[in-house]
Amino acid sequence: MILDLFKLDGKVAIVTGANTGLGQGMAVALAQAGAKVVGVARRSCEDTRKLIERDGGCFTEVIADLSSMEVIPLIINGALDAYGRVDILVNNAGIIKREDAIDFSEENWDSVIQVNEKMVFFLSQAFAKQLIKQNEGGKIINVCSMLSYQGGIRVPSYTASKSAVMGLTKAMANEWAQYNINVNAIAPGYMATNNTAQLRADSDRSEAIIDRIPAGRWGTPDDMKGAVVYLASDASSYVNGFTIAVDGGWLGR
Ligand code: NAP
């Protein structure tokens, strides 16, 4: 039956940035759909563990700083040690640095490109190698942004990284579809999380943003749940290289 296609029983999902915000919302959704979840973050994912275990789900965490490439084997091996296999990777962790483009520092460039772009590619590469070994396919879900489509203001490294992730989603899908690996992305609109705390604190900017969103409100981590379960499940087996906007209509306006 159609709803069975959305079930993730027996699957193992790695979610980066799972301790808060959109990553926490997606981790909880994947667990509710039946997946065992491996959360990755620098800080503890204890709140996420509580939410998942409250519903009877399974959760383990890998504490890792994604600004170092050395953590990649720790993440893959952490998932394999805990649950013996991997099926789904959600590349959600991301940072943003705000500074006028004219003064933008190399440090604010490199730190954002490292976590948002370089790590997304190389963690996906290591994950895909494990999927190829397992020979049963799998799902990679990247997190893009409205700034995968638009330029933004005062966030040039973020725009560069999120535009790159939309391109990489297609590039990886093209090469890995032959292994039954689906690579897709979700582009959240303006969501109420730590990432946008500064924007929301500026009442003029916040009002201007809400005025432009057809749905008339900021998005929430709960708004990500349907899209992530869909892209993680067999319901999306023939969807490859595509980015789904979850934006309250922002892009259509
Ligand atoms: P958030 O609340 O700021 O959470 C960011 C997450 O990324 C945290 O779990 C954080 O873990 C993790 N993270 C950041 N740097 C890390 C590092 N070096 N190593 C390990 N983990 C790291 O942000 P969010 O709004 O939920 O954003 C999640 C994703 O959605 C990001 O890719 C963001 O760009 C994207 N996005 C957000 C919006 C929005 O409006 N909020 C819109 C479009 C796209 P620690 O706390 O341990 O650092």
GROMACS .gro file of C-alpha atoms and ligand atoms in nm:
model
  301
    1MET     CA    1   0.000   0.000   0.000
    2ILE     CA    2   0.123   0.351  -0.074
    3LEU     CA    3   0.186   0.461   0.286
    4ASP     CA    4   0.413   0.157   0.336
    5LEU     CA    5   0.654   0.312   0.084
    6PHE     CA    6   0.724   0.590   0.334
    7LYS     CA    7   0.825   0.352   0.614
    8LEU     CA    8   1.190   0.347   0.720
    9ASP     CA    9   1.185   0.041   0.946
   10GLY     CA   10   1.526  -0.126   0.961
   11LYS     CA   11   1.703   0.175   0.804
   12VAL     CA   12   1.988   0.368   0.965
   13ALA     CA   13   2.000   0.745   0.914
   14ILE     CA   14   2.294   0.976   0.987
   15VAL     CA   15   2.183   1.337   1.045
   16THR     CA   16   2.450   1.605   1.086
   17GLY     CA   17   2.363   1.900   1.306
   18ALA     CA   18   2.101   1.691   1.487
   19ASN     CA   19   2.106   1.867   1.825
   20THR     CA   20   1.883   2.163   1.739
   21GLY     CA   21   1.683   2.340   1.469
   22LEU     CA   22   1.604   2.176   1.138
   23GLY     CA   23   1.839   1.882   1.200
   24GLN     CA   24   1.658   1.795   1.520
   25GLY     CA   25   1.319   1.816   1.346
   26MET     CA   26   1.440   1.589   1.064
   27ALA     CA   27   1.605   1.341   1.304
   28VAL     CA   28   1.278   1.306   1.499
   29ALA     CA   29   1.079   1.261   1.176
   30LEU     CA   30   1.312   0.988   1.044
   31ALA     CA   31   1.290   0.806   1.378
   32GLN     CA   32   0.911   0.833   1.381
   33ALA     CA   33   0.911   0.675   1.035
   34GLY     CA   34   1.109   0.381   1.177
   35ALA     CA   35   1.478   0.464   1.117
   36LYS     CA   36   1.749   0.429   1.379
   37VAL     CA   37   1.918   0.770   1.393
   38VAL     CA   38   2.283   0.865   1.436
   39GLY     CA   39   2.307   1.234   1.526
   40VAL     CA   40   2.627   1.427   1.463
   41ALA     CA   41   2.715   1.761   1.623
   42ARG     CA   42   2.986   1.937   1.824
   43ARG     CA   43   2.757   1.975   2.125
   44SER     CA   44   2.550   1.696   2.281
   45CYS     CA   45   2.231   1.579   2.107
   46GLU     CA   46   2.067   1.493   2.441
   47ASP     CA   47   1.743   1.684   2.367
   48THR     CA   48   1.706   1.501   2.038
   49ARG     CA   49   1.772   1.167   2.207
   50LYS     CA   50   1.494   1.240   2.459
   51LEU     CA   51   1.245   1.332   2.185
   52ILE     CA   52   1.324   1.016   1.986
   53GLU     CA   53   1.332   0.777   2.281
   54ARG     CA   54   1.004   0.921   2.414
   55ASP     CA   55   0.843   0.785   2.095
   56GLY     CA   56   1.020   0.447   2.135
   57GLY     CA   57   1.287   0.520   1.871
   58CYS     CA   58   1.662   0.447   1.868
   59PHE     CA   59   1.924   0.721   1.874
   60THR     CA   60   2.300   0.738   1.912
   61GLU     CA   61   2.528   1.040   1.883
   62VAL     CA   62   2.871   1.101   1.739
   63ILE     CA   63   3.033   1.417   1.872
   64ALA     CA   64   3.239   1.556   1.585
   65ASP     CA   65   3.353   1.893   1.456
   66LEU     CA   66   3.280   1.905   1.084
   67SER     CA   67   3.546   2.169   1.034
   68SER     CA   68   3.801   1.885   1.039
   69MET     CA   69   3.806   1.627   0.759
   70GLU     CA   70   3.949   1.373   1.005
   71VAL     CA   71   3.605   1.313   1.159
   72ILE     CA   72   3.464   1.145   0.846
   73PRO     CA   73   3.570   0.788   0.938
   74LEU     CA   74   3.458   0.847   1.298
   75ILE     CA   75   3.108   0.930   1.176
   76ILE     CA   76   3.074   0.635   0.936
   77ASN     CA   77   3.233   0.391   1.183
   78GLY     CA   78   3.024   0.532   1.470
   79ALA     CA   79   2.708   0.447   1.277
   80LEU     CA   80   2.836   0.103   1.175
   81ASP     CA   81   2.943   0.022   1.533
   82ALA     CA   82   2.604   0.125   1.669
   83TYR     CA   83   2.373  -0.028   1.409
   84GLY     CA   84   2.581  -0.235   1.165
   85ARG     CA   85   2.483  -0.055   0.844
   86VAL     CA   86   2.391   0.285   0.697
   87ASP     CA   87   2.111   0.380   0.458
   88ILE     CA   88   2.035   0.753   0.478
   89LEU     CA   89   2.261   1.057   0.515
   90VAL     CA   90   2.115   1.401   0.583
   91ASN     CA   91   2.383   1.667   0.532
   92ASN     CA   92   2.214   1.928   0.747
   93ALA     CA   93   2.486   2.091   0.961
   94GLY     CA   94   2.561   2.441   0.839
   95ILE     CA   95   2.689   2.778   0.949
   96ILE     CA   96   2.646   3.133   0.827
   97LYS     CA   97   2.873   3.438   0.867
   98ARG     CA   98   2.737   3.787   0.812
   99GLU     CA   99   2.965   4.066   0.693
  100ASP     CA  100   2.951   4.320   0.409
  101ALA     CA  101   3.093   4.163   0.092
  102ILE     CA  102   3.337   4.452   0.058
  103ASP     CA  103   3.502   4.365   0.392
  104PHE     CA  104   3.434   3.989   0.397
  105SER     CA  105   3.725   3.806   0.562
  106GLU     CA  106   3.905   3.498   0.436
  107GLU     CA  107   3.829   3.332   0.770
  108ASN     CA  108   3.454   3.384   0.723
  109TRP     CA  109   3.491   3.246   0.371
  110ASP     CA  110   3.692   2.933   0.459
  111SER     CA  111   3.497   2.830   0.770
  112VAL     CA  112   3.162   2.836   0.591
  113ILE     CA  113   3.288   2.665   0.274
  114GLN     CA  114   3.449   2.391   0.486
  115VAL     CA  115   3.135   2.292   0.683
  116ASN     CA  116   2.863   2.376   0.428
  117GLU     CA  117   3.031   2.258   0.109
  118LYS     CA  118   3.359   2.063   0.134
  119MET     CA  119   3.236   1.841   0.419
  120VAL     CA  120   2.904   1.778   0.242
  121PHE     CA  121   3.090   1.640  -0.057
  122PHE     CA  122   3.352   1.430   0.124
  123LEU     CA  123   3.116   1.291   0.389
  124SER     CA  124   2.877   1.196   0.106
  125GLN     CA  125   3.166   1.032  -0.080
  126ALA     CA  126   3.262   0.819   0.223
  127PHE     CA  127   2.896   0.736   0.284
  128ALA     CA  128   2.842   0.637  -0.082
  129LYS     CA  129   3.149   0.408  -0.066
  130GLN     CA  130   2.988   0.226   0.229
  131LEU     CA  131   2.653   0.205   0.044
  132ILE     CA  132   2.829   0.058  -0.260
  133LYS     CA  133   2.988  -0.203  -0.029
  134GLN     CA  134   2.647  -0.289   0.118
  135ASN     CA  135   2.505  -0.312  -0.237
  136GLU     CA  136   2.146  -0.221  -0.140
  137GLY     CA  137   2.135   0.146  -0.243
  138GLY     CA  138   2.057   0.437  -0.014
  139LYS     CA  139   1.964   0.802   0.014
  140ILE     CA  140   2.162   1.122   0.049
  141ILE     CA  141   1.967   1.436   0.134
  142ASN     CA  142   2.145   1.771   0.128
  143VAL     CA  143   2.018   2.091   0.280
  144CYS     CA  144   2.022   2.386   0.041
  145SER     CA  145   1.869   2.731   0.097
  146MET     CA  146   1.687   3.013  -0.078
  147LEU     CA  147   2.045   3.130  -0.138
  148SER     CA  148   2.098   2.831  -0.365
  149TYR     CA  149   1.874   3.035  -0.601
  150GLN     CA  150   1.927   3.394  -0.490
  151GLY     CA  151   2.223   3.610  -0.390
  152GLY     CA  152   2.132   3.722  -0.040
  153ILE     CA  153   2.286   4.019   0.139
  154ARG     CA  154   2.603   4.018   0.355
  155VAL     CA  155   2.644   3.637   0.339
  156PRO     CA  156   2.860   3.572   0.030
  157SER     CA  157   3.030   3.253   0.155
  158TYR     CA  158   2.693   3.110   0.259
  159THR     CA  159   2.547   3.187  -0.084
  160ALA     CA  160   2.851   3.033  -0.254
  161SER     CA  161   2.826   2.718  -0.040
  162LYS     CA  162   2.453   2.668  -0.077
  163SER     CA  163   2.464   2.732  -0.453
  164ALA     CA  164   2.743   2.472  -0.469
  165VAL     CA  165   2.538   2.220  -0.271
  166MET     CA  166   2.252   2.243  -0.521
  167GLY     CA  167   2.499   2.174  -0.803
  168LEU     CA  168   2.671   1.894  -0.611
  169THR     CA  169   2.333   1.731  -0.548
  170LYS     CA  170   2.295   1.693  -0.926
  171ALA     CA  171   2.659   1.594  -0.980
  172MET     CA  172   2.649   1.319  -0.716
  173ALA     CA  173   2.309   1.196  -0.836
  174ASN     CA  174   2.442   1.162  -1.191
  175GLU     CA  175   2.728   0.935  -1.086
  176TRP     CA  176   2.565   0.736  -0.807
  177ALA     CA  177   2.214   0.665  -0.941
  178GLN     CA  178   2.369   0.355  -1.104
  179TYR     CA  179   2.425   0.219  -0.751
  180ASN     CA  180   2.062   0.284  -0.654
  181ILE     CA  181   2.173   0.583  -0.447
  182ASN     CA  182   1.933   0.877  -0.466
  183VAL     CA  183   2.088   1.217  -0.401
  184ASN     CA  184   1.838   1.500  -0.354
  185ALA     CA  185   1.810   1.816  -0.149
  186ILE     CA  186   1.567   2.025   0.049
  187ALA     CA  187   1.584   2.404   0.026
  188PRO     CA  188   1.427   2.549   0.340
  189GLY     CA  189   1.289   2.901   0.321
  190TYR     CA  190   1.311   3.134   0.618
  191MET     CA  191   1.291   2.911   0.926
  192ALA     CA  192   1.282   3.005   1.295
  193THR     CA  193   1.608   2.852   1.433
  194ASN     CA  194   1.938   2.975   1.584
  195ASN     CA  195   2.063   3.031   1.229
  196THR     CA  196   1.812   3.314   1.177
  197ALA     CA  197   1.802   3.451   1.535
  198GLN     CA  198   1.990   3.765   1.428
  199LEU     CA  199   1.754   3.828   1.134
  200ARG     CA  200   1.442   3.771   1.343
  201ALA     CA  201   1.574   4.005   1.614
  202ASP     CA  202   1.575   4.289   1.357
  203SER     CA  203   1.204   4.372   1.352
  204ASP     CA  204   1.220   4.564   1.020
  205ARG     CA  205   1.400   4.276   0.840
  206SER     CA  206   1.174   4.018   1.004
  207GLU     CA  207   0.858   4.204   0.899
  208ALA     CA  208   0.987   4.251   0.544
  209ILE     CA  209   1.060   3.877   0.521
  210ILE     CA  210   0.719   3.770   0.652
  211ASP     CA  211   0.547   4.017   0.414
  212ARG     CA  212   0.718   3.841   0.122
  213ILE     CA  213   0.630   3.483   0.229
  214PRO     CA  214   0.294   3.379   0.077
  215ALA     CA  215   0.230   3.150   0.378
  216GLY     CA  216   0.269   3.461   0.598
  217ARG     CA  217   0.493   3.307   0.864
  218TRP     CA  218   0.845   3.182   0.937
  219GLY     CA  219   0.888   2.808   0.880
  220THR     CA  220   0.964   2.568   1.166
  221PRO     CA  221   1.163   2.243   1.205
  222ASP     CA  222   0.830   2.056   1.185
  223ASP     CA  223   0.781   2.187   0.832
  224MET     CA  224   1.084   1.982   0.719
  225LYS     CA  225   0.946   1.649   0.837
  226GLY     CA  226   0.736   1.544   0.538
  227ALA     CA  227   1.000   1.631   0.279
  228VAL     CA  228   1.282   1.450   0.458
  229VAL     CA  229   1.083   1.130   0.513
  230TYR     CA  230   0.972   1.136   0.149
  231LEU     CA  231   1.330   1.176   0.018
  232ALA     CA  232   1.461   0.913   0.263
  233SER     CA  233   1.201   0.656   0.163
  234ASP     CA  234   1.117   0.426  -0.127
  235ALA     CA  235   0.840   0.672  -0.219
  236SER     CA  236   1.109   0.883  -0.391
  237SER     CA  237   1.302   0.601  -0.566
  238TYR     CA  238   1.283   0.770  -0.908
  239VAL     CA  239   1.364   1.122  -0.784
  240ASN     CA  240   1.730   1.203  -0.853
  241GLY     CA  241   1.931   1.523  -0.827
  242PHE     CA  242   1.633   1.743  -0.741
  243THR     CA  243   1.597   2.015  -0.479
  244ILE     CA  244   1.256   2.051  -0.313
  245ALA     CA  245   1.180   2.394  -0.168
  246VAL     CA  246   1.005   2.399   0.169
  247ASP     CA  247   0.962   2.774   0.175
  248GLY     CA  248   0.600   2.875   0.230
  249GLY     CA  249   0.596   2.988  -0.134
  250TRP     CA  250   0.894   3.231  -0.117
  251LEU     CA  251   1.046   3.121  -0.450
  252GLY     CA  252   0.718   3.135  -0.635
  253ARG     CA  253   0.662   3.498  -0.554
  254NAP     P1  254   2.114   2.594   1.362
  254NAP     O1  255   1.995   2.595   1.449
  254NAP     O2  256   2.215   2.702   1.372
  254NAP     O3  257   2.187   2.452   1.374
  254NAP     C1  258   2.307   2.426   1.306
  254NAP     C2  259   2.347   2.283   1.334
  254NAP     O4  260   2.470   2.257   1.264
  254NAP     C3  261   2.372   2.256   1.481
  254NAP     O5  262   2.326   2.127   1.513
  254NAP     C4  263   2.524   2.260   1.491
  254NAP     O6  264   2.576   2.177   1.592
  254NAP     C5  265   2.564   2.204   1.355
  254NAP     N1  266   2.700   2.247   1.323
  254NAP     C6  267   2.741   2.368   1.284
  254NAP     N2  268   2.873   2.370   1.269
  254NAP     C7  269   2.918   2.245   1.298
  254NAP     C8  270   3.045   2.184   1.301
  254NAP     N3  271   3.158   2.250   1.272
  254NAP     N4  272   3.053   2.054   1.336
  254NAP     C9  273   2.942   1.984   1.369
  254NAP     N5  274   2.818   2.036   1.367
  254NAP    C10  275   2.807   2.166   1.333
  254NAP     O7  276   2.072   2.597   1.210
  254NAP     P2  277   1.942   2.549   1.131
  254NAP     O8  278   1.866   2.669   1.096
  254NAP     O9  279   1.877   2.436   1.196
  254NAP    O10  280   2.014   2.503   0.996
  254NAP    C11  281   2.030   2.370   0.956
  254NAP    C12  282   2.065   2.372   0.809
  254NAP    O11  283   1.960   2.434   0.735
  254NAP    C13  284   2.193   2.451   0.776
  254NAP    O12  285   2.262   2.387   0.671
  254NAP    C14  286   2.136   2.583   0.730
  254NAP    O13  287   2.225   2.651   0.647
  254NAP    C15  288   2.014   2.537   0.657
  254NAP     N6  289   1.912   2.639   0.636
  254NAP    C16  290   1.854   2.704   0.741
  254NAP    C17  291   1.757   2.800   0.714
  254NAP    C18  292   1.689   2.877   0.823
  254NAP    O14  293   1.614   2.969   0.790
  254NAP     N7  294   1.707   2.844   0.948
  254NAP    C19  295   1.721   2.829   0.583
  254NAP    C20  296   1.783   2.762   0.480
  254NAP    C21  297   1.878   2.666   0.508
  254NAP     P3  298   2.659   2.244   1.716
  254NAP    O15  299   2.554   2.316   1.794
  254NAP    O16  300   2.715   2.129   1.788
  254NAP    O17  301   2.759   2.336   1.654
   0.00000   0.00000   0.00000
